[in-house]
Amino acid sequence: MANYIHVPPGSPEVPKLDVTVQDQEEQRCREGALSLLQHLRPHWDPQEVTLQLFTDGITNKLIGCYVGNTMEDVVLVRIYGNKTELLVDRDEEVKSFRVLQAHGCAPQLYCTFNNGLCYEFIQGEALDPKHVRNPAIFRYISFSK
């Protein structure tokens, strides 16, 4: 079995932005996220952007950025956790993301940046053990050896 990831021809390239998002202070985190949004959503007014911190992650920091009262168009900013590159090959992660996206199995990957990536938020429900045991669902889950 090959141990490389083949990105399908025609898959869109993912821009790499030379931006570092500081995650220690809320204001610096906001500044970094807004810097990314200038490239991804230039029509958004920075004064109207809401940042929502998602706190369920273990190592990464995840921030949802949107304008208005509804979360119709949300850009997720994932800031990599400290030293997580020792566990995750970030280049291979991006390749995997692109392959899944090419087959309609992942959200759109908007860009990578010095210490993270930005992608589309898709409304849904994460699978838990109850779902995985449900016969109507588990046949759609792929398992590999």
Coordinates of N, CA, C and O in Angstrom, one line a residue:
M1 N 0.8 -1.2 0.0 CA 0.0 0.0 0.0 C 0.9 1.2 0.0 O 1.8 1.3 0.8
A2 N 0.6 2.2 -0.9 CA 1.4 3.4 -1.0 C 1.2 4.3 0.3 O 0.1 4.3 0.9
N3 N 2.2 5.0 0.6 CA 2.1 5.8 1.8 C 2.2 7.3 1.5 O 2.8 8.1 2.2
Y4 N 1.6 7.6 0.4 CA 1.6 9.0 0.0 C 0.1 9.4 -0.4 O -0.7 8.5 -0.7
I5 N -0.1 10.7 -0.4 CA -1.5 11.2 -0.8 C -1.4 11.8 -2.1 O -0.6 12.7 -2.4
H6 N -2.2 11.3 -3.0 CA -2.3 11.9 -4.4 C -3.4 12.8 -4.5 O -4.6 12.5 -4.4
V7 N -3.1 14.1 -4.7 CA -4.1 15.1 -4.9 C -4.6 15.0 -6.4 O -3.8 15.1 -7.3
P8 N -5.9 14.9 -6.6 CA -6.4 14.8 -8.0 C -6.1 16.0 -8.9 O -6.1 17.1 -8.4
P9 N -5.8 15.7 -10.1 CA -5.5 16.8 -11.1 C -6.7 17.8 -11.1 O -7.9 17.3 -11.0
G10 N -6.4 19.0 -11.2 CA -7.5 20.0 -11.3 C -8.0 20.5 -9.9 O -8.8 21.4 -9.8
S11 N -7.5 19.9 -8.8 CA -7.9 20.4 -7.5 C -7.3 21.8 -7.3 O -6.2 22.1 -7.7
P12 N -8.1 22.7 -6.8 CA -7.6 24.1 -6.6 C -6.4 24.1 -5.7 O -6.4 23.4 -4.7
E13 N -5.5 25.0 -6.0 CA -4.4 25.3 -5.1 C -4.9 26.0 -3.9 O -5.9 26.7 -4.0
V14 N -4.2 25.8 -2.8 CA -4.5 26.5 -1.6 C -3.5 27.6 -1.3 O -2.3 27.3 -1.2
P15 N -4.0 28.9 -1.3 CA -3.0 30.0 -1.0 C -2.4 29.9 0.3 O -3.0 29.5 1.3
K16 N -1.1 30.3 0.4 CA -0.4 30.3 1.7 C -0.1 31.8 2.0 O 0.5 32.5 1.2
L17 N -0.7 32.3 3.0 CA -0.6 33.7 3.4 C 0.5 33.8 4.5 O 0.5 33.0 5.4
D18 N 1.3 34.8 4.3 CA 2.4 35.1 5.3 C 1.8 35.9 6.5 O 2.1 37.1 6.6
V19 N 1.0 35.2 7.3 CA 0.3 35.9 8.4 C 0.5 34.9 9.6 O 0.4 33.7 9.4
T20 N 0.8 35.4 10.8 CA 0.9 34.7 12.0 C -0.2 35.2 12.9 O -0.2 36.4 13.2
V21 N -1.1 34.4 13.4 CA -2.1 34.8 14.3 C -1.7 34.5 15.7 O -1.5 33.3 16.1
Q22 N -1.6 35.5 16.5 CA -1.2 35.3 17.9 C -2.5 34.9 18.7 O -3.5 35.5 18.5
D23 N -2.3 33.8 19.5 CA -3.5 33.3 20.2 C -3.5 33.5 21.7 O -4.4 33.1 22.4
Q24 N -2.5 34.3 22.2 CA -2.4 34.4 23.6 C -3.3 35.5 24.2 O -3.9 35.4 25.2
E25 N -3.5 36.6 23.4 CA -4.3 37.7 23.8 C -5.5 37.9 22.9 O -5.3 37.8 21.6
E26 N -6.7 38.1 23.4 CA -7.8 38.2 22.5 C -7.7 39.3 21.4 O -8.0 39.1 20.3
Q27 N -7.2 40.5 21.8 CA -7.1 41.6 20.8 C -6.1 41.2 19.7 O -6.3 41.4 18.5
R28 N -5.0 40.6 20.0 CA -4.0 40.2 19.0 C -4.5 39.1 18.1 O -4.2 39.0 16.9
C29 N -5.3 38.2 18.7 CA -5.9 37.1 18.0 C -6.9 37.7 17.0 O -6.9 37.3 15.8
R30 N -7.7 38.7 17.4 CA -8.6 39.4 16.5 C -7.9 40.1 15.4 O -8.3 40.0 14.2
E31 N -6.8 40.7 15.7 CA -6.0 41.4 14.6 C -5.6 40.4 13.6 O -5.6 40.7 12.4
G32 N -5.1 39.3 14.0 CA -4.6 38.3 13.1 C -5.7 37.7 12.2 O -5.6 37.6 11.0
A33 N -6.8 37.4 12.9 CA -8.0 36.9 12.1 C -8.5 37.9 11.1 O -8.8 37.6 9.9
L34 N -8.5 39.2 11.5 CA -9.0 40.2 10.6 C -8.0 40.4 9.4 O -8.4 40.7 8.3
S35 N -6.7 40.2 9.7 CA -5.7 40.3 8.6 C -6.0 39.2 7.6 O -5.9 39.4 6.3
L36 N -6.3 38.0 8.0 CA -6.7 36.9 7.1 C -7.9 37.2 6.3 O -8.0 37.0 5.1
L37 N -8.9 37.8 7.0 CA -10.2 38.1 6.4 C -10.1 39.2 5.3 O -10.9 39.2 4.4
Q38 N -9.1 40.0 5.4 CA -8.9 41.1 4.4 C -8.6 40.4 3.1 O -9.0 40.9 2.0
H39 N -8.0 39.2 3.1 CA -7.7 38.4 1.9 C -8.9 37.6 1.4 O -9.2 37.5 0.3
L40 N -9.6 37.0 2.4 CA -10.6 36.0 2.1 C -12.0 36.6 1.9 O -12.8 36.1 1.2
R41 N -12.3 37.7 2.7 CA -13.6 38.4 2.6 C -13.3 39.9 2.6 O -13.7 40.6 3.5
P42 N -12.7 40.4 1.5 CA -12.4 41.8 1.5 C -13.6 42.8 1.6 O -13.4 43.9 2.0
H43 N -14.8 42.3 1.3 CA -16.0 43.1 1.3 C -16.5 43.2 2.8 O -17.4 44.0 3.0
W44 N -16.0 42.4 3.7 CA -16.5 42.5 5.1 C -15.9 43.7 5.8 O -14.7 44.0 5.7
D45 N -16.8 44.4 6.5 CA -16.3 45.6 7.3 C -15.7 45.0 8.6 O -16.5 44.3 9.3
P46 N -14.5 45.3 8.9 CA -13.8 44.7 10.1 C -14.6 45.1 11.4 O -14.6 44.3 12.3
Q47 N -15.3 46.2 11.4 CA -16.0 46.6 12.6 C -17.2 45.7 12.8 O -17.7 45.7 13.9
E48 N -17.7 45.1 11.8 CA -18.9 44.3 11.9 C -18.6 42.8 12.0 O -19.6 42.0 12.1
V49 N -17.4 42.4 12.0 CA -17.0 41.0 12.1 C -17.1 40.5 13.6 O -16.6 41.1 14.5
T50 N -17.8 39.4 13.7 CA -17.9 38.7 15.0 C -17.0 37.6 15.0 O -16.9 36.8 14.1
L51 N -16.3 37.4 16.1 CA -15.4 36.3 16.3 C -16.0 35.4 17.5 O -16.2 35.9 18.5
Q52 N -16.2 34.1 17.2 CA -16.7 33.2 18.2 C -15.7 32.1 18.4 O -15.3 31.4 17.5
L53 N -15.2 32.0 19.6 CA -14.2 31.0 20.0 C -14.9 29.7 20.3 O -15.9 29.7 21.1
F54 N -14.5 28.6 19.6 CA -15.0 27.3 19.9 C -14.0 26.6 20.9 O -12.8 26.6 20.6
T55 N -14.6 26.1 21.9 CA -13.7 25.6 23.0 C -13.6 24.1 23.2 O -13.0 23.7 24.2
D56 N -14.2 23.4 22.3 CA -14.2 21.9 22.4 C -12.8 21.3 22.0 O -12.6 20.1 22.3
G57 N -12.0 22.0 21.3 CA -10.7 21.4 20.9 C -9.7 21.1 22.0 O -9.8 21.7 23.1
I58 N -8.8 20.2 21.7 CA -7.8 19.8 22.7 C -6.6 20.6 22.6 O -6.0 21.1 23.5
T59 N -6.1 20.7 21.3 CA -4.8 21.4 21.1 C -4.9 22.7 20.3 O -4.2 23.6 20.6
N60 N -5.7 22.7 19.3 CA -5.8 23.8 18.4 C -6.8 24.8 18.9 O -7.7 24.5 19.7
K61 N -6.7 26.1 18.5 CA -7.7 27.1 18.8 C -8.5 27.3 17.5 O -8.0 27.4 16.5
L62 N -9.9 27.3 17.7 CA -10.7 27.4 16.5 C -11.6 28.6 16.7 O -12.3 28.7 17.8
I63 N -11.6 29.5 15.7 CA -12.4 30.7 15.8 C -13.3 30.8 14.6 O -12.9 30.7 13.4
G64 N -14.6 31.1 14.8 CA -15.5 31.3 13.7 C -15.7 32.8 13.5 O -15.9 33.5 14.5
C65 N -15.5 33.2 12.3 CA -15.6 34.6 11.9 C -16.8 34.8 11.0 O -16.9 34.1 10.0
Y66 N -17.7 35.8 11.3 CA -18.8 36.0 10.5 C -19.4 37.4 10.7 O -18.9 38.1 11.6
V67 N -20.2 37.9 9.8 CA -20.9 39.2 9.8 C -22.4 39.0 9.9 O -22.9 38.1 9.3
G68 N -23.0 39.8 10.7 CA -24.4 39.7 10.9 C -24.9 38.8 12.0 O -24.1 38.3 12.8
N69 N -26.2 38.6 12.1 CA -26.8 37.9 13.2 C -26.9 36.4 12.9 O -27.1 35.6 13.8
T70 N -26.8 36.0 11.6 CA -26.8 34.6 11.3 C -25.5 34.1 10.9 O -24.6 34.9 10.4
M71 N -25.2 32.8 11.0 CA -24.0 32.3 10.6 C -24.1 31.6 9.2 O -23.8 30.4 9.1
E72 N -24.5 32.4 8.3 CA -24.6 31.9 6.9 C -23.3 31.7 6.2 O -23.1 30.7 5.5
D73 N -22.4 32.7 6.3 CA -21.0 32.6 5.7 C -20.0 32.7 6.9 O -19.8 33.8 7.4
V74 N -19.5 31.6 7.3 CA -18.5 31.6 8.4 C -17.2 31.1 7.9 O -17.1 30.1 7.3
V75 N -16.1 31.8 8.2 CA -14.8 31.4 8.0 C -14.2 30.9 9.3 O -14.2 31.6 10.3
L76 N -13.8 29.6 9.3 CA -13.1 29.1 10.5 C -11.6 29.3 10.4 O -11.0 29.0 9.4
V77 N -11.1 29.9 11.5 CA -9.7 30.1 11.6 C -9.1 29.1 12.6 O -9.5 29.2 13.8
R78 N -8.3 28.1 12.1 CA -7.8 27.1 13.1 C -6.3 27.5 13.3 O -5.5 27.5 12.4
I79 N -6.0 27.8 14.6 CA -4.6 28.1 15.0 C -4.0 26.9 15.6 O -4.6 26.3 16.5
Y80 N -2.9 26.4 15.0 CA -2.3 25.2 15.5 C -1.9 25.3 16.9 O -1.4 26.4 17.3
G81 N -2.1 24.2 17.7 CA -1.6 24.2 19.1 C -0.1 24.1 19.1 O 0.6 23.8 18.2
N82 N 0.5 24.4 20.3 CA 1.9 24.4 20.5 C 2.5 23.0 20.3 O 2.0 22.1 20.9
K83 N 3.4 23.0 19.4 CA 4.2 21.7 19.1 C 3.4 20.6 18.5 O 3.8 19.5 18.4
T84 N 2.2 20.9 17.9 CA 1.4 19.9 17.3 C 2.0 19.4 16.0 O 1.6 18.3 15.5
E85 N 2.9 20.2 15.4 CA 3.6 19.8 14.2 C 4.4 18.6 14.4 O 4.8 17.9 13.5
L86 N 4.7 18.3 15.7 CA 5.5 17.0 16.0 C 4.6 15.8 15.8 O 5.1 14.7 15.6
L87 N 3.3 16.0 15.9 CA 2.3 14.9 15.8 C 1.7 14.8 14.4 O 1.3 13.7 13.9
V88 N 1.5 16.0 13.8 CA 0.8 16.1 12.5 C 1.7 16.7 11.4 O 2.2 17.8 11.6
D89 N 1.8 16.0 10.3 CA 2.5 16.5 9.2 C 1.5 17.5 8.5 O 0.6 17.1 7.8
R90 N 1.8 18.8 8.6 CA 0.8 19.8 8.1 C 0.7 19.8 6.6 O -0.4 20.0 6.1
D91 N 1.7 19.5 5.9 CA 1.6 19.4 4.4 C 0.7 18.2 4.0 O -0.1 18.3 3.1
E92 N 0.9 17.1 4.7 CA 0.0 15.9 4.4 C -1.4 16.2 4.8 O -2.3 15.8 4.1
E93 N -1.6 16.9 5.9 CA -2.9 17.3 6.3 C -3.6 18.1 5.3 O -4.8 17.9 4.9
V94 N -2.9 19.1 4.7 CA -3.5 19.9 3.6 C -3.8 19.1 2.4 O -4.9 19.2 1.8
K95 N -2.9 18.2 2.0 CA -3.2 17.3 0.9 C -4.5 16.4 1.2 O -5.3 16.3 0.3
S96 N -4.6 15.9 2.3 CA -5.8 15.1 2.7 C -7.0 16.0 2.6 O -8.1 15.5 2.0
F97 N -7.0 17.2 3.1 CA -8.1 18.1 3.0 C -8.5 18.3 1.6 O -9.7 18.3 1.2
R98 N -7.5 18.5 0.7 CA -7.8 18.8 -0.7 C -8.4 17.6 -1.4 O -9.3 17.7 -2.2
V99 N -7.9 16.4 -1.1 CA -8.5 15.2 -1.7 C -9.9 15.0 -1.3 O -10.8 14.7 -2.1
L100 N -10.2 15.1 0.0 CA -11.5 15.0 0.5 C -12.5 16.1 -0.1 O -13.6 15.8 -0.5
Q101 N -11.9 17.3 -0.2 CA -12.7 18.4 -0.8 C -13.0 18.1 -2.3 O -14.2 18.3 -2.7
A102 N -12.1 17.5 -3.0 CA -12.3 17.2 -4.4 C -13.4 16.2 -4.6 O -14.0 16.2 -5.6
H103 N -13.6 15.4 -3.6 CA -14.7 14.3 -3.7 C -15.9 14.7 -2.9 O -16.8 13.9 -2.6
G104 N -16.0 16.0 -2.5 CA -17.2 16.5 -1.8 C -17.4 16.0 -0.4 O -18.5 16.0 0.1
C105 N -16.3 15.7 0.2 CA -16.3 15.1 1.6 C -15.7 16.0 2.6 O -15.4 15.6 3.8
A106 N -15.4 17.3 2.3 CA -14.8 18.2 3.2 C -15.2 19.6 2.8 O -15.5 19.9 1.7
P107 N -15.1 20.5 3.8 CA -15.5 21.9 3.4 C -14.3 22.5 2.6 O -13.3 21.9 2.5
Q108 N -14.6 23.7 2.0 CA -13.6 24.4 1.2 C -12.5 24.9 2.1 O -12.7 25.5 3.1
L109 N -11.3 24.6 1.7 CA -10.1 25.1 2.4 C -9.7 26.4 1.7 O -9.3 26.4 0.5
Y110 N -9.8 27.5 2.4 CA -9.6 28.8 1.8 C -8.1 29.1 1.7 O -7.7 29.7 0.7
C111 N -7.3 28.9 2.8 CA -5.9 29.2 2.8 C -5.2 28.5 4.0 O -5.9 28.0 4.9
T112 N -3.9 28.5 3.9 CA -3.1 28.2 5.0 C -2.4 29.5 5.4 O -2.3 30.4 4.6
F113 N -1.9 29.5 6.6 CA -1.1 30.7 7.1 C 0.0 30.1 8.0 O 0.1 28.9 8.1
N114 N 0.9 31.0 8.5 CA 2.1 30.5 9.2 C 1.8 29.5 10.3 O 2.6 28.6 10.5
N115 N 0.7 29.7 11.0 CA 0.5 28.8 12.1 C -1.0 28.3 12.1 O -1.6 28.1 13.2
G116 N -1.5 28.0 10.9 CA -2.9 27.5 10.9 C -3.4 27.5 9.5 O -2.7 27.6 8.5
L117 N -4.8 27.3 9.5 CA -5.5 27.3 8.2 C -6.9 27.8 8.4 O -7.4 27.9 9.5
C118 N -7.5 28.2 7.2 CA -8.8 28.7 7.2 C -9.7 27.9 6.3 O -9.3 27.5 5.2
Y119 N -10.9 27.6 6.8 CA -11.8 26.8 5.9 C -13.2 27.1 6.2 O -13.6 27.8 7.2
E120 N -14.1 26.6 5.4 CA -15.5 26.9 5.4 C -16.2 26.1 6.6 O -15.8 25.0 6.9
F121 N -17.1 26.8 7.2 CA -17.9 26.1 8.2 C -19.1 25.5 7.5 O -19.8 26.2 6.8
I122 N -19.4 24.2 7.8 CA -20.6 23.6 7.3 C -21.4 23.1 8.5 O -20.9 22.5 9.4
Q123 N -22.7 23.5 8.5 CA -23.6 23.2 9.5 C -23.8 21.7 9.5 O -23.9 21.0 8.5
G124 N -23.8 21.1 10.7 CA -24.0 19.7 10.8 C -23.9 19.2 12.2 O -23.9 20.0 13.1
E125 N -23.8 17.9 12.3 CA -23.7 17.2 13.6 C -22.6 16.2 13.6 O -22.4 15.4 12.7
A126 N -21.7 16.3 14.6 CA -20.6 15.4 14.7 C -21.1 14.0 15.1 O -22.0 13.9 15.9
L127 N -20.5 13.0 14.5 CA -20.9 11.6 14.9 C -20.4 11.2 16.2 O -19.2 11.5 16.6
D128 N -21.2 10.6 17.0 CA -20.8 10.0 18.3 C -21.0 8.5 18.2 O -21.5 8.0 17.2
P129 N -20.6 7.8 19.3 CA -20.8 6.3 19.2 C -22.2 5.9 18.9 O -22.4 4.9 18.3
K130 N -23.2 6.6 19.4 CA -24.6 6.2 19.1 C -24.9 6.3 17.6 O -25.5 5.4 17.0
H131 N -24.4 7.3 16.9 CA -24.6 7.4 15.5 C -23.8 6.3 14.7 O -24.4 5.7 13.8
V132 N -22.6 6.0 15.1 CA -21.8 5.0 14.5 C -22.4 3.6 14.5 O -22.2 2.8 13.6
R133 N -23.2 3.3 15.6 CA -23.8 2.0 15.7 C -25.2 2.0 15.0 O -25.7 0.9 14.8
N134 N -25.7 3.1 14.5 CA -27.0 3.1 13.8 C -26.8 2.5 12.4 O -26.1 3.1 11.6
P135 N -27.5 1.4 12.1 CA -27.4 0.8 10.8 C -27.7 1.7 9.6 O -27.2 1.6 8.5
A136 N -28.5 2.7 9.8 CA -28.9 3.7 8.7 C -27.7 4.6 8.5 O -27.6 5.2 7.4
I137 N -26.7 4.7 9.4 CA -25.6 5.6 9.2 C -24.3 4.8 9.0 O -23.5 5.2 8.1
F138 N -24.1 3.8 9.7 CA -22.7 3.2 9.7 C -22.3 2.6 8.4 O -21.1 2.6 8.0
R139 N -23.2 2.3 7.5 CA -22.8 1.8 6.2 C -22.2 2.9 5.3 O -21.6 2.6 4.3
Y140 N -22.4 4.1 5.7 CA -21.8 5.2 4.9 C -20.5 5.7 5.4 O -19.9 6.6 4.9
I141 N -20.0 5.0 6.5 CA -18.7 5.3 7.1 C -17.7 4.4 6.5 O -17.8 3.2 6.4
S142 N -16.5 5.0 6.1 CA -15.5 4.2 5.5 C -14.5 3.8 6.6 O -14.1 4.7 7.4
F143 N -14.1 2.6 6.5 CA -13.1 2.1 7.5 C -11.9 1.6 6.7 O -12.0 1.0 5.6
S144 N -10.7 1.8 7.2 CA -9.5 1.3 6.5 C -8.7 0.5 7.4 O -8.8 0.6 8.6
K145 N -7.9 -0.4 6.8 CA -7.0 -1.3 7.7 C -5.7 -0.6 7.9 O -5.2 0.1 7.1

